[in-house]
Amino acid sequence: DQQVKQNSPSLSVQEGRISILNCDYTNSMFDYFLWYKKYPAEGPTFLISISSIKDKNEDGRFTVFLNKSAKHLSLHIVPSQPGDSAVYFCAASVLDSNYQLIWGAGTKLIIKP
Amino acid sequence: NAGVTQTPKFQVLKTGQSMTLQCAQDMNHEYMSWYRQDPGMGLRLIHYSVGAGITDQGEVPNGYNVSRSTTEDFPLRLLSAAPSQTSVYFCASSYGTAKNIQYFGAGTRLSVL
């Protein structure tokens, strides 16, 4: 039973447009969410996070939105650039619960020129 | 900065062989962990450590052993390799209060024949 779901295995977006990556979760105890980005042959790198006390967090071109009632979060990338082509993972945890993260399966984002 | 270093990058084993995947970090992070990534699935936690001398099991610990004799090193041992252990393995570390923002190595791709 996947507690964190990324239902789109891949997403193709035109350069300059907005990319929206989605993530759903089932465990209401999750109170901290993170997005990681992964290039081929590299490890994941941290991108942005959000605590459940917030509904939005921005960092430059990246914004994460959290809808607790729907158990849904999304990552917006505006504008999308070729270097954004990567696999994006959503992860969740109960804060301070021995640091374990539950990961989604990832969404491969392809930015078309 | 070297960050998190994993060796080897690739390994092929025969069923029943044993081996150790190495992981070292030079950031003085207290928390280290091992994940495996399989196609269509998120990263799954194998073992983790909150400091030297302390280790604990994650979601999928069977068939793997770990030890943490120093802050820097966190090796993962496969006792008797099985084809089900064919995967990409990632080591990660984190520090301070941002315990869930983890820094990853580049991964070890393991095939068990």
Short mmCIF file of C-alpha atoms in Angstrom, two decimals:
data_model
loop_
_atom_site.label_atom_id
_atom_site.label_comp_id
_atom_site.label_asym_id
_atom_site.label_seq_id
_atom_site.Cartn_x
_atom_site.Cartn_y
_atom_site.Cartn_z
CA ASP A 1 0.00 0.00 0.00
CA GLN A 2 1.71 3.13 -1.23
CA GLN A 3 1.34 5.95 1.25
CA VAL A 4 2.82 8.50 -1.16
CA LYS A 5 1.65 8.37 -4.77
CA GLN A 6 2.86 10.15 -7.85
CA ASN A 7 0.36 9.02 -10.44
CA SER A 8 2.07 10.51 -13.49
CA PRO A 9 5.18 8.53 -14.44
CA SER A 10 6.12 11.24 -16.94
CA LEU A 11 5.25 14.77 -17.97
CA SER A 12 6.27 16.74 -21.05
CA VAL A 13 6.21 20.57 -20.95
CA GLN A 14 7.26 23.26 -23.38
CA GLU A 15 10.22 25.40 -22.35
CA GLY A 16 9.03 28.62 -20.74
CA ARG A 17 5.68 27.19 -19.66
CA ILE A 18 4.61 26.09 -16.20
CA SER A 19 5.33 22.53 -15.03
CA ILE A 20 3.00 21.11 -12.40
CA LEU A 21 3.95 17.88 -10.67
CA ASN A 22 1.44 16.24 -8.35
CA CYS A 23 1.68 14.05 -5.28
CA ASP A 24 -1.03 12.44 -3.14
CA TYR A 25 -0.67 10.86 0.27
CA THR A 26 -2.85 8.70 2.45
CA ASN A 27 -1.31 8.97 5.92
CA SER A 28 -2.85 11.89 7.85
CA MET A 29 0.09 11.77 10.29
CA PHE A 30 2.49 13.13 7.66
CA ASP A 31 3.39 16.67 8.58
CA TYR A 32 6.46 17.43 6.52
CA PHE A 33 6.87 17.08 2.78
CA LEU A 34 9.86 17.38 0.49
CA TRP A 35 10.61 17.39 -3.21
CA TYR A 36 13.83 15.96 -4.56
CA LYS A 37 15.20 16.15 -8.08
CA LYS A 38 17.28 13.42 -9.68
CA TYR A 39 19.41 13.43 -12.80
CA PRO A 40 20.54 10.14 -14.42
CA ALA A 41 23.52 8.49 -12.73
CA GLU A 42 23.31 10.90 -9.79
CA GLY A 43 21.73 10.78 -6.37
CA PRO A 44 18.59 12.78 -5.54
CA THR A 45 19.13 16.39 -4.51
CA PHE A 46 16.84 18.36 -2.23
CA LEU A 47 14.70 20.94 -3.97
CA ILE A 48 12.07 22.39 -1.65
CA SER A 49 10.04 21.42 1.40
CA ILE A 50 6.87 22.40 3.21
CA SER A 51 5.56 21.92 6.71
CA SER A 52 1.92 21.05 7.26
CA ILE A 53 1.38 24.35 9.08
CA LYS A 54 1.80 26.11 5.75
CA ASP A 55 -0.07 25.82 2.48
CA LYS A 56 2.59 27.33 0.23
CA ASN A 57 6.34 27.66 0.07
CA GLU A 58 8.33 29.43 -2.63
CA ASP A 59 11.96 29.32 -3.64
CA GLY A 60 12.75 31.15 -6.85
CA ARG A 61 11.07 29.39 -9.76
CA PHE A 62 9.80 26.59 -7.52
CA THR A 63 6.62 26.70 -5.46
CA VAL A 64 5.09 23.87 -3.47
CA PHE A 65 1.41 23.93 -2.56
CA LEU A 66 -0.13 21.77 0.16
CA ASN A 67 -3.83 20.95 0.44
CA LYS A 68 -4.17 19.01 3.69
CA SER A 69 -7.88 18.35 3.37
CA ALA A 70 -7.31 16.70 0.00
CA LYS A 71 -4.01 15.10 1.10
CA HIS A 72 -2.44 16.55 -2.01
CA LEU A 73 0.63 18.57 -2.80
CA SER A 74 1.99 19.97 -6.02
CA LEU A 75 5.24 21.41 -7.26
CA HIS A 76 5.06 24.31 -9.71
CA ILE A 77 8.06 25.27 -11.83
CA VAL A 78 7.77 28.63 -13.59
CA PRO A 79 9.18 29.16 -16.13
CA SER A 80 10.35 25.67 -17.07
CA GLN A 81 13.91 25.42 -18.36
CA PRO A 82 15.77 22.62 -20.17
CA GLY A 83 17.87 21.97 -17.06
CA ASP A 84 14.68 21.09 -15.19
CA SER A 85 14.43 17.83 -17.16
CA ALA A 86 14.86 15.22 -14.43
CA VAL A 87 12.93 12.80 -12.24
CA TYR A 88 11.11 14.50 -9.37
CA PHE A 89 10.35 12.62 -6.17
CA CYS A 90 7.85 13.59 -3.53
CA ALA A 91 8.63 12.39 0.02
CA ALA A 92 6.82 12.67 3.34
CA SER A 93 7.52 12.13 7.00
CA VAL A 94 6.18 12.60 10.47
CA LEU A 95 8.50 15.28 11.83
CA ASP A 96 11.04 13.92 14.31
CA SER A 97 9.82 10.36 13.85
CA ASN A 98 13.32 8.83 13.59
CA TYR A 99 13.85 10.72 10.36
CA GLN A 100 12.28 8.15 8.05
CA LEU A 101 10.95 9.34 4.72
CA ILE A 102 8.27 7.68 2.61
CA TRP A 103 8.90 8.27 -1.07
CA GLY A 104 6.73 8.41 -4.14
CA ALA A 105 7.78 6.55 -7.30
CA GLY A 106 8.78 9.73 -9.10
CA THR A 107 7.68 11.71 -12.16
CA LYS A 108 10.00 12.14 -15.12
CA LEU A 109 9.77 15.73 -16.35
CA ILE A 110 10.81 16.42 -19.94
CA ILE A 111 11.19 20.04 -21.01
CA LYS A 112 10.84 20.44 -24.76
CA PRO A 113 12.72 23.27 -26.52
CA ASN B 1 33.60 19.25 -1.20
CA ALA B 2 33.30 15.50 -1.65
CA GLY B 3 29.95 15.23 0.18
CA VAL B 4 28.69 11.63 0.20
CA THR B 5 30.90 9.14 -1.62
CA GLN B 6 29.74 5.67 -2.58
CA THR B 7 31.88 2.85 -3.93
CA PRO B 8 31.73 0.93 -6.16
CA LYS B 9 29.52 2.57 -8.79
CA PHE B 10 28.71 -0.76 -10.42
CA GLN B 11 28.90 -4.35 -9.22
CA VAL B 12 27.87 -7.75 -10.54
CA LEU B 13 27.55 -10.62 -8.09
CA LYS B 14 26.62 -14.25 -8.31
CA THR B 15 23.86 -15.60 -6.12
CA GLY B 16 25.23 -16.44 -2.69
CA GLN B 17 28.23 -14.12 -2.82
CA SER B 18 28.73 -11.48 -0.16
CA MET B 19 29.97 -7.94 -0.54
CA THR B 20 30.13 -4.57 1.16
CA LEU B 21 28.92 -1.32 -0.33
CA GLN B 22 30.94 1.56 1.01
CA CYS B 23 29.60 4.98 2.01
CA ALA B 24 31.58 7.88 3.42
CA GLN B 25 30.64 11.48 4.14
CA ASP B 26 32.88 14.39 5.04
CA MET B 27 30.21 16.79 6.34
CA ASN B 28 30.24 15.54 9.95
CA HIS B 29 26.59 14.54 9.62
CA GLU B 30 25.17 12.52 12.47
CA TYR B 31 22.43 10.80 10.49
CA MET B 32 23.16 8.34 7.67
CA SER B 33 20.94 5.95 5.79
CA TRP B 34 20.81 3.39 3.01
CA TYR B 35 18.04 3.18 0.43
CA ARG B 36 17.30 0.96 -2.51
CA GLN B 37 15.52 2.13 -5.63
CA ASP B 38 13.66 -0.29 -7.85
CA PRO B 39 11.84 0.46 -11.12
CA GLY B 40 8.40 2.00 -10.61
CA MET B 41 8.94 2.39 -6.89
CA GLY B 42 10.09 5.10 -4.58
CA LEU B 43 13.24 4.86 -2.53
CA ARG B 44 12.87 2.39 0.32
CA LEU B 45 14.83 2.67 3.53
CA ILE B 46 17.02 -0.34 4.36
CA HIS B 47 18.90 0.74 7.50
CA TYR B 48 19.78 4.01 9.15
CA SER B 49 22.01 5.38 11.88
CA VAL B 50 21.54 8.42 14.12
CA GLY B 51 25.17 8.44 15.23
CA ALA B 52 28.31 6.36 15.68
CA GLY B 53 27.50 3.06 17.35
CA ILE B 54 23.75 3.34 16.74
CA THR B 55 21.91 1.65 13.89
CA ASP B 56 18.30 0.67 13.26
CA GLN B 57 16.22 -1.10 10.67
CA GLY B 58 14.19 0.62 8.03
CA GLU B 59 11.41 -0.67 5.82
CA VAL B 60 13.33 -3.45 3.99
CA PRO B 61 16.26 -4.64 6.19
CA ASN B 62 16.25 -8.38 5.45
CA GLY B 63 19.44 -9.65 3.84
CA TYR B 64 21.48 -6.57 4.78
CA ASN B 65 23.70 -5.63 7.72
CA VAL B 66 25.16 -2.28 8.70
CA SER B 67 27.55 -0.89 11.27
CA ARG B 68 28.59 2.65 12.23
CA SER B 69 31.96 2.65 13.94
CA THR B 70 32.78 6.22 12.92
CA THR B 71 30.75 9.31 12.08
CA GLU B 72 32.10 9.30 8.53
CA ASP B 73 31.50 5.71 7.39
CA PHE B 74 28.36 3.63 7.04
CA PRO B 75 28.98 0.40 5.07
CA LEU B 76 26.16 -1.85 3.88
CA ARG B 77 26.84 -5.58 3.80
CA LEU B 78 25.01 -8.10 1.67
CA LEU B 79 25.43 -11.40 3.47
CA SER B 80 24.36 -13.82 0.71
CA ALA B 81 23.30 -12.01 -2.43
CA ALA B 82 19.99 -12.91 -4.09
CA PRO B 83 18.57 -11.83 -7.47
CA SER B 84 15.89 -9.88 -5.54
CA GLN B 85 18.66 -7.60 -4.32
CA THR B 86 19.36 -6.38 -7.84
CA SER B 87 18.77 -2.66 -7.44
CA VAL B 88 20.33 0.76 -7.25
CA TYR B 89 21.53 1.57 -3.76
CA PHE B 90 21.82 5.09 -2.38
CA CYS B 91 23.52 6.28 0.76
CA ALA B 92 22.44 9.57 2.32
CA SER B 93 23.36 11.77 5.26
CA SER B 94 21.85 14.73 7.06
CA TYR B 95 22.66 17.12 9.90
CA GLY B 96 21.31 19.29 12.65
CA THR B 97 17.65 20.04 12.92
CA ALA B 98 17.00 19.65 9.18
CA LYS B 99 17.19 15.94 9.62
CA ASN B 100 14.96 15.11 6.72
CA ILE B 101 16.89 17.14 4.16
CA GLN B 102 19.30 14.48 3.10
CA TYR B 103 22.39 14.58 0.92
CA PHE B 104 22.78 11.60 -1.37
CA GLY B 105 25.68 9.77 -2.94
CA ALA B 106 25.66 8.97 -6.66
CA GLY B 107 24.50 5.40 -6.08
CA THR B 108 25.74 1.86 -6.61
CA ARG B 109 24.09 -0.20 -9.34
CA LEU B 110 24.11 -3.84 -8.25
CA SER B 111 23.17 -6.84 -10.36
CA VAL B 112 22.86 -10.29 -8.81
CA LEU B 113 22.86 -13.15 -11.31
#
